[in-house]
Coordinates of C-alpha atoms in Angstrom, one line a residue:
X1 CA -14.0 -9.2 -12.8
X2 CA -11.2 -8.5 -15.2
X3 CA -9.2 -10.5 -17.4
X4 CA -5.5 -11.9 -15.9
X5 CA -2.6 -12.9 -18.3
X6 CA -3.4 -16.3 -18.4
X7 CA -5.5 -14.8 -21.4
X8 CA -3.2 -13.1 -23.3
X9 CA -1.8 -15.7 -25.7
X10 CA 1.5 -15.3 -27.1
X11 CA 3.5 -13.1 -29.3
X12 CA 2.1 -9.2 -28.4
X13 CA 3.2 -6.6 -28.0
X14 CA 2.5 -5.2 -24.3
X15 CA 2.3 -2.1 -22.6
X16 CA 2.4 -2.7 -18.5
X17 CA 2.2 -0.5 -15.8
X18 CA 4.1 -1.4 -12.9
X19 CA 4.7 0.9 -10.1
X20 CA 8.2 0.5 -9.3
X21 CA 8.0 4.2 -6.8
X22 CA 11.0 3.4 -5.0
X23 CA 12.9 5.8 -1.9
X24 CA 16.0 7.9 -2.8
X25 CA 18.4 9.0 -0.6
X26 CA 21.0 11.5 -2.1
X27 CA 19.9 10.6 -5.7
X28 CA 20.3 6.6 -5.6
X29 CA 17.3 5.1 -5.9
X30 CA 17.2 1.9 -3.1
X31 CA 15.6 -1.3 -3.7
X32 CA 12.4 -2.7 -2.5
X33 CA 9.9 -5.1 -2.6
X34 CA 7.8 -4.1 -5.5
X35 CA 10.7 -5.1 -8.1
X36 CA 10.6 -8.4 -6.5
X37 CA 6.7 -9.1 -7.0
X38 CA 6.6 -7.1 -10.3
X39 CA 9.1 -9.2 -11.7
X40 CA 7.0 -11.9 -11.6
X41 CA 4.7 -10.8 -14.4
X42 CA 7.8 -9.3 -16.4
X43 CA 9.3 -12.5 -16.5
X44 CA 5.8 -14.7 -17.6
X45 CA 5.6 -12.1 -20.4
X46 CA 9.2 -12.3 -21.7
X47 CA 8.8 -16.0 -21.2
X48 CA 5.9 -15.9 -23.3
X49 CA 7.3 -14.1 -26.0
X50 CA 6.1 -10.9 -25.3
X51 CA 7.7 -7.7 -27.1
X52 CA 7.1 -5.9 -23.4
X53 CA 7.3 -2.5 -22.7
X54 CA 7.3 -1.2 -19.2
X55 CA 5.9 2.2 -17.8
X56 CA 5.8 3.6 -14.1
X57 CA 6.4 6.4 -12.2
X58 CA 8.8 7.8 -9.3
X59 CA 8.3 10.9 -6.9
X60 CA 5.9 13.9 -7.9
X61 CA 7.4 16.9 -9.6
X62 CA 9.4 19.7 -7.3
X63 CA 10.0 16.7 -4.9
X64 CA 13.5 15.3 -4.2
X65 CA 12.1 11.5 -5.0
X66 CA 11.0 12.6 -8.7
X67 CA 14.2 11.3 -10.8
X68 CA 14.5 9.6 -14.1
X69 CA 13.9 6.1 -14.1
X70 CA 17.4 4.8 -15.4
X71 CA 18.1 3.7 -12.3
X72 CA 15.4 1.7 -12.3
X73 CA 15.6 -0.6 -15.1
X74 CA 19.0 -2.3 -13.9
X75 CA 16.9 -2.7 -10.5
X76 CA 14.4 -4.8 -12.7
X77 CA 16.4 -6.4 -14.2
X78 CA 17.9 -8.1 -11.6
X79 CA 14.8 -9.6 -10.8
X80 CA 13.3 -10.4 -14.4
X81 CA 17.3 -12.0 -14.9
X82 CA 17.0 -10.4 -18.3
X83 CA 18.3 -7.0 -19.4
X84 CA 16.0 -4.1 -19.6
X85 CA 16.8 -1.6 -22.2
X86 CA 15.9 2.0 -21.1
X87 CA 15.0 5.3 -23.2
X88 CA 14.5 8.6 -21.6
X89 CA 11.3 9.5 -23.2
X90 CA 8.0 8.9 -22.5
X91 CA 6.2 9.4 -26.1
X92 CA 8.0 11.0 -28.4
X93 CA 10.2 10.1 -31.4
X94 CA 12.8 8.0 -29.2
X95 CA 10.1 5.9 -27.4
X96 CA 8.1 5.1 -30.1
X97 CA 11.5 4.3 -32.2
X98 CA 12.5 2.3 -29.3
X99 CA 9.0 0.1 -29.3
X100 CA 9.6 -0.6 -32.5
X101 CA 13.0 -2.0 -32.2
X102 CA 12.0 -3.9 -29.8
X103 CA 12.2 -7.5 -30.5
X104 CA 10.4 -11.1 -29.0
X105 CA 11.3 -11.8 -24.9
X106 CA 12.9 -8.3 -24.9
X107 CA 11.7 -5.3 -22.3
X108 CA 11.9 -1.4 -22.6
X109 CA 11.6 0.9 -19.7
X110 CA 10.4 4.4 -20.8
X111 CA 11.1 7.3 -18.7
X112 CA 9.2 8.4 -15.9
X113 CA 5.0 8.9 -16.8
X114 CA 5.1 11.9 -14.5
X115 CA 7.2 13.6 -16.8
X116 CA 4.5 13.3 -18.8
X117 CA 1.9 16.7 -18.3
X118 CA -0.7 14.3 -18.9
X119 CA -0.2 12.1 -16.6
X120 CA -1.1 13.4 -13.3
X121 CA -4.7 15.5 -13.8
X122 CA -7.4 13.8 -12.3
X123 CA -9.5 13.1 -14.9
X124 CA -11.9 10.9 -16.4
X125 CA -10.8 7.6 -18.6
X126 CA -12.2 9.0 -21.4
X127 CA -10.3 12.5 -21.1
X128 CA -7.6 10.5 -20.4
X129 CA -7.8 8.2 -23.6
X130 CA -8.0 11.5 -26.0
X131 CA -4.8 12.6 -24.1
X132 CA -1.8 13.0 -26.7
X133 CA 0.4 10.5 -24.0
X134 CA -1.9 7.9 -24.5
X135 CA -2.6 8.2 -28.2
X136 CA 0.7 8.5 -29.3
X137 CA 1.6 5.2 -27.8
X138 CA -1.5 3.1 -27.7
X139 CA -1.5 2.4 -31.6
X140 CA 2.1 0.6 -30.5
X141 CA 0.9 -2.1 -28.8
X142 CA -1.4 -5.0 -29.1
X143 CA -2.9 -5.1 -25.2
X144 CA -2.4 -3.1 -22.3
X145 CA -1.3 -5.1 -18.7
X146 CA -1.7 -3.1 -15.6
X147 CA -0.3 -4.6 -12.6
X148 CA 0.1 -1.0 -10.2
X149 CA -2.6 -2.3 -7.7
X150 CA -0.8 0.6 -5.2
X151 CA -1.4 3.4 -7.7
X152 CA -4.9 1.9 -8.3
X153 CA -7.0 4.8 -6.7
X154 CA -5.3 7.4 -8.7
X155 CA -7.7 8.5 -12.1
X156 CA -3.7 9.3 -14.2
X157 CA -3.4 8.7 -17.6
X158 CA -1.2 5.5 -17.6
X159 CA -3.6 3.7 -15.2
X160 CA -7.4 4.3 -16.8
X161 CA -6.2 5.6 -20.6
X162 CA -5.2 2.7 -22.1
X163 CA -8.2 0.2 -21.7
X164 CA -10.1 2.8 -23.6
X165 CA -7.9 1.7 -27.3
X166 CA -7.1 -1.7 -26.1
X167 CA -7.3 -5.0 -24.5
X168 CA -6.5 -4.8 -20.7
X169 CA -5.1 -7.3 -18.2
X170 CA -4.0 -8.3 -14.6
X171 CA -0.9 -8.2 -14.2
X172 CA -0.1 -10.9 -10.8
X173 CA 0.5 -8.2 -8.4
X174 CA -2.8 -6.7 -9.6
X175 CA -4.4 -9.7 -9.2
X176 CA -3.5 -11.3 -5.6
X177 CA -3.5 -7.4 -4.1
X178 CA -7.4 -7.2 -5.2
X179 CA -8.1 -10.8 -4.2
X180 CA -6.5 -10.8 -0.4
X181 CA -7.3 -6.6 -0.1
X182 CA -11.3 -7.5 -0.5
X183 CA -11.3 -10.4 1.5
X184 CA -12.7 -8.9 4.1
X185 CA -15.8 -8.3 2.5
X186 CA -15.8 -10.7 0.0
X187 CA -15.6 -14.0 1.9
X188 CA -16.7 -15.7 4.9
X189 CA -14.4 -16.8 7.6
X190 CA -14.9 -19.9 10.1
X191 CA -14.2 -17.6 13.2
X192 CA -13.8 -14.0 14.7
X193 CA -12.0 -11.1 12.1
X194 CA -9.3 -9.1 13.8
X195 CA -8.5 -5.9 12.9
X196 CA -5.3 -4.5 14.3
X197 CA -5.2 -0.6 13.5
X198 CA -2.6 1.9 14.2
X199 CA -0.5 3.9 12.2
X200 CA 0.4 8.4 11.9
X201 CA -3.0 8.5 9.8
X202 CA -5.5 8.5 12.2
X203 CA -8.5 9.6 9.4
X204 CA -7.7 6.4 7.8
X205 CA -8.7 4.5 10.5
X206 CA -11.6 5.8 11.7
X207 CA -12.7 5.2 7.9
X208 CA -12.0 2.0 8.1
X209 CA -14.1 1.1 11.2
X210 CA -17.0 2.8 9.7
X211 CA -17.1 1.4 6.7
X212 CA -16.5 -1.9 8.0
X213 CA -19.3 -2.7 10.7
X214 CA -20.5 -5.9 11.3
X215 CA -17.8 -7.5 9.1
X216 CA -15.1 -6.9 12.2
X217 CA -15.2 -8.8 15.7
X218 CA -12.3 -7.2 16.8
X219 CA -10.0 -4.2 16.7
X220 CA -7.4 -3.6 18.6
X221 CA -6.1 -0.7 18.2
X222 CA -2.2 1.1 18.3
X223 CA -0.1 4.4 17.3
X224 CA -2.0 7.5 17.2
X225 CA -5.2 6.6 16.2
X226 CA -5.3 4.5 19.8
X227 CA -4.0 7.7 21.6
X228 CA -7.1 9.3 20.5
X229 CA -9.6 6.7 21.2
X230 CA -7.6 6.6 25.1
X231 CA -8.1 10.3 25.1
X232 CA -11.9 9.7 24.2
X233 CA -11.8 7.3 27.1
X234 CA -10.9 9.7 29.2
X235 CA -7.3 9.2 29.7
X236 CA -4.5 11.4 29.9
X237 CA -3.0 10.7 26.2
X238 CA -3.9 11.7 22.8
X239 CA -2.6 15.2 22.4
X240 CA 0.2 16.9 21.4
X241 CA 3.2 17.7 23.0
X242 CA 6.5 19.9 22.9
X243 CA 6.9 20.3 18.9
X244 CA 4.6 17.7 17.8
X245 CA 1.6 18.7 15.2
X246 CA 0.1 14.4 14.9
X247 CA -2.6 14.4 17.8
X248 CA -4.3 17.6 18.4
X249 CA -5.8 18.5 14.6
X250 CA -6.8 15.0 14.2
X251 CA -8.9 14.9 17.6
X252 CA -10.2 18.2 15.7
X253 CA -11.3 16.3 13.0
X254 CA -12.3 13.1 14.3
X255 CA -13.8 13.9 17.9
X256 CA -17.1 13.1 17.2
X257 CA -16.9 9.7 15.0
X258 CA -14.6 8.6 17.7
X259 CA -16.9 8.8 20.6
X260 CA -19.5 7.4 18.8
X261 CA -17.5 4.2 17.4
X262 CA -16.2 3.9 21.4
X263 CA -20.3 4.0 22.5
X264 CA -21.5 1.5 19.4
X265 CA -18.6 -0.8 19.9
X266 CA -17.3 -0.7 23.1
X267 CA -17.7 -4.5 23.2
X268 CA -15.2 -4.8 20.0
X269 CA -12.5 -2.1 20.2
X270 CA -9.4 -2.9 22.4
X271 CA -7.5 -0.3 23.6
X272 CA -4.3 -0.1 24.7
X273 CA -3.9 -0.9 28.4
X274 CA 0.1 0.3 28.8
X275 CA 2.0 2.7 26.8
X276 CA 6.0 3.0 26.4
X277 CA 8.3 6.4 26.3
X278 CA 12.1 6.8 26.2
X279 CA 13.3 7.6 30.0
X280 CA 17.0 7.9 30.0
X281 CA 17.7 7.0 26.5
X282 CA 15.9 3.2 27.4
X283 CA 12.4 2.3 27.0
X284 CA 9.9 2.2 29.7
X285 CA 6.2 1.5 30.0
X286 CA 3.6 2.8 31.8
X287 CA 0.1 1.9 33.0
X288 CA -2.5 4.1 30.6
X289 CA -4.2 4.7 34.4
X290 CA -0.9 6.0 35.7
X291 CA -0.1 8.2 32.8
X292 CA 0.3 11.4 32.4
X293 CA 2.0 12.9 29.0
X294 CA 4.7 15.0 29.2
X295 CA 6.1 13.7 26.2
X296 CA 5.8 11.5 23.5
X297 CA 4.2 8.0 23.5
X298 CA 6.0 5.8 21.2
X299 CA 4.8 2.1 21.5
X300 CA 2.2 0.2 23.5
X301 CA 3.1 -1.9 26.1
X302 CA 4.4 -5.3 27.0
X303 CA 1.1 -6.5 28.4
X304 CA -1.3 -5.0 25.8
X305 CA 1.0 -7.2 23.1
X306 CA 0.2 -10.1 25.3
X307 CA -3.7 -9.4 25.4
X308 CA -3.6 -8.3 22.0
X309 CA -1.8 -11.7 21.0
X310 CA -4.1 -13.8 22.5
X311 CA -7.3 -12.1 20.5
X312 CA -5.1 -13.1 17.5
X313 CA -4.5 -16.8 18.4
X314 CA -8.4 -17.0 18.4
X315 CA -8.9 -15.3 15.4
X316 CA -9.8 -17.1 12.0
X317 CA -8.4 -14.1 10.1
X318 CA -6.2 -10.9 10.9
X319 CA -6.0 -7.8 8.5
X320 CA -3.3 -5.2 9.8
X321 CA -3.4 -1.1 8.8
X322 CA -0.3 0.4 10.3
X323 CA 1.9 0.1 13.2
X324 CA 1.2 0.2 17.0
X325 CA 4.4 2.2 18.0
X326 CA 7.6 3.7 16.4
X327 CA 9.6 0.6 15.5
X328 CA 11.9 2.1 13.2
X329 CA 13.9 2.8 16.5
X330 CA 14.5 -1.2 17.9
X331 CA 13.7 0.0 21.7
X332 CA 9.8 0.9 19.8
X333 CA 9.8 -1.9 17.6
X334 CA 8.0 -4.2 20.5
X335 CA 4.2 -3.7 19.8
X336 CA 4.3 -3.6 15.4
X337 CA 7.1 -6.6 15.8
X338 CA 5.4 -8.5 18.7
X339 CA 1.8 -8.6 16.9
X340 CA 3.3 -9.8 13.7
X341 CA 5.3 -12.3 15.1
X342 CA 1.6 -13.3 16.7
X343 CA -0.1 -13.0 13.7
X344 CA 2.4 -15.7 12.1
X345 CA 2.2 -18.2 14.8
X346 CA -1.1 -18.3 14.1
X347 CA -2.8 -20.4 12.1
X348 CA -5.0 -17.5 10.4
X349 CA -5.7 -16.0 7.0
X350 CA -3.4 -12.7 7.5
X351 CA -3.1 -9.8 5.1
X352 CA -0.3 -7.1 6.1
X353 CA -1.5 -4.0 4.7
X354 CA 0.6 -0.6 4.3
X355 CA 4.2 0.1 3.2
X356 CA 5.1 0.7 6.7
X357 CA 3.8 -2.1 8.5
X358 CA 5.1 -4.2 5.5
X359 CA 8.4 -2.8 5.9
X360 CA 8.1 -3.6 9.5
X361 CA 8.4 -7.2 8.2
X362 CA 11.4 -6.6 6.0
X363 CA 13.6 -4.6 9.0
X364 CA 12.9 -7.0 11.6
X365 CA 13.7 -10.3 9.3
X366 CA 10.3 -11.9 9.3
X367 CA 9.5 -14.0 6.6
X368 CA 6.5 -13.1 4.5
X369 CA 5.4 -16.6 3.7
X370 CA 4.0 -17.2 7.6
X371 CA 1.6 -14.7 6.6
X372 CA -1.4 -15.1 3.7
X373 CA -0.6 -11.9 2.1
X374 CA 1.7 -8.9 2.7
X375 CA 0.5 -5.8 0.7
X376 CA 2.8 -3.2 -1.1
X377 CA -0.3 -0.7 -1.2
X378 CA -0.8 1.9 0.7
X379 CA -4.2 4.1 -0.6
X380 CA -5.3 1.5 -2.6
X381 CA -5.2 -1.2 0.5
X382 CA -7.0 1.4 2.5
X383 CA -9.7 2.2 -0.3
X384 CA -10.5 -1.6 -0.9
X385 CA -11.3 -2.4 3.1
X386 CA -13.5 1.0 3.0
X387 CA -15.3 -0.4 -0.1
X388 CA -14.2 2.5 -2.4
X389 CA -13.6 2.4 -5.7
X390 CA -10.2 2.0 -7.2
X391 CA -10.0 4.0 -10.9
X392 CA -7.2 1.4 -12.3
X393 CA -9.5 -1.7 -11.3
X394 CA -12.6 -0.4 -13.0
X395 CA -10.5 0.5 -15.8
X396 CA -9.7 -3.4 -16.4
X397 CA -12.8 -4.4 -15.5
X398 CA -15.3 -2.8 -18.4
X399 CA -17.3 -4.6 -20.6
X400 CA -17.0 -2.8 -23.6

């Protein structure tokens, strides 16, 4: 297990990952949740008199999303309530002057990692460590804090370098994200486990059920990857049609794992027993045995929430990957809204994985604290329940 900041001490001077990977729209970068939980360790740091220096990442290069981080560090500061100084450089002259102006309780937000050439590459720690990114800033710091549990599963510079020259932390966000995102096979509940699965990313799923077997007592399943197991059924559903491209490569793919999940755990899966589409600009549902596609499915159905809801209310814990319908649009927002609002009625140990299903909770004005843990990963969340391993933990976790 790795060390936390509540073994730090006082007085260092810090290096800390965050990943602060935010959506742009027409060059503004918008708010979102991970300023408010990365705060947190910001703020223990300044308030333990921490010289703290701040490194993250937005977008990938020749994308619209990959823009300097100036923005940025006025966002965080609105959260750590103390000002964040900026520098746009990641290495050179200007941020290692800027480290060492730095002075106690103050923070410094270099430029964007990805910037960086040698950032990105897949590589090993140790490649990483010899980079010229990594030694050029390492001998500027005193301990390295990494608190991007979301970018965890990436093998880049900023998350596995470091640890090789120096003492490495948990940041808080690192720390709860790895305890509640291994729960699943890490403790033992008093009661049946509920999976609710749903979500574009059907291959995600279907990796999750196999990986966890006997662990699960129940999925109930939404979104695409339930289309497909319908169509396995032998329902009308689960293809695509008019302009779509979400169903048809995926059954492709996935055609034989998901007949043979159906067969092994008939017993477990729940599948969808109506479906909704737009008719005349409203919404309206449909029996699965009734159905016949001729155009999109966007949400499951009034009664499947209800059957769905009452597996939940029997459940001693619930762990959601993605949503059961469209709900950006309100008239689709039924199934994702109705099984969350389930979920914190219930007296269970929840975790609320995914940025989409998480942002579910944010649109619809659901407060986070009726449920045990709401995730701001997305790869990472799905490579703890499958029992991979995540680059940036084992980083912070080494011995040596």
């Amino acid at each position: 297990m790795f060390k936390t900041l509540d073994d730090i001490g006082s007085g260092k001077r810090v290096l800390v990952r965050l990943d602060l990977n935010s959506p742009v729209e027409d060059g503004i970068v918008k708010d979102n949740r991970r300023f408010a939980r990365h705060a947190r360790t910001v703020r223990e740091l300044v308030e333990a008199g921490h010289r703290v220096v701040v490194i993250a990442h937005q977008g990938r290069p020749g994308r619209d999303s990959f823009v300097s981080l100036d923005q940025h560090a006025d966002l965080l500061a609105e959260y750590v309530e103390t000002p964040v100084a900026f520098v746009d450089d990641v290495h050179g002259e200007a941020a290692v002057a800027a480290i060492r102006d730095l002075g106690a309780g103050e923070v410094l937000l270099l430029e964007n990692v990805r910037m960086c050439e040698d950032e990105l590459p897949e590589r090993s720690p140790t490649e990483h460590a010899d980079s010229e990114f990594v030694r050029s800033l390492a001998p500027e710091f005193d301990c390295y804090v990494n608190d991007a549990y979301s970018a965890a599963h990436r093998s880049h510079a900023s998350l596995v370098g470091f640890p090789r020259h120096l003492p490495a932390y948990a940041g808080r966000v690192m720390e709860a994200e790895y305890e509640a995102n291994t729960s699943i096979a890490n403790r033992e509940f008093d009661g049946p486990v509920t999976m609710v699965l749903g979500g574009a990313k059907a291959t995600d799923v279907i990796d999750v059920m196999s990986a966890l077997d006997e662990g699960v007592d129940n999925y109930l399943l939404g979104g695409i990857v339930g289309e497909l197991f319908l169509r396995a059924a032998g329902y009308d559903v689960g293809y695509d049609v008019g302009d779509g491209e979400l169903y048809d490569h995926q059954w492709a793919d996935n055609e034989d794992r998901i007949r043979e999940l159906l067969a092994e755990r008939a017993d477990r899966i729940r599948l969808p027993v109506d479906l909704a589409y737009e008719r005349d600009e409203e919404r309206a549902e449909v029996p699965v045995e009734g159905v016949e596609k001729t155009q999109p499915l966007l949400d499951v159905g009034a009664t499947t929430v209800g059957d769905y809801g009452e597996v939940i209310e029997d459940s001693a814990a619930v762990f959601v990957k993605g949503a059961l319908g469209v709900f950006e649009d309100e008239r689709f927002a039924d199934g994702t809204v109705g099984i969350l609002e389930s979920i914190a009625s219930t007296d269970c140990f929840s975790v609320i994985g995914g940025g989409d299903t998480s942002r579910a909770i944010e649109l619809y004005g659901l407060d986070e604290d009726y449920f045990s843990h709401v995730s701001i990963a997305g790869g990472a969340y799905v490579r703890a329940l499958t029992g991979q391993s995540l680059p940036g933990v084992e980083a912070l976790s080494r011995d040596d």
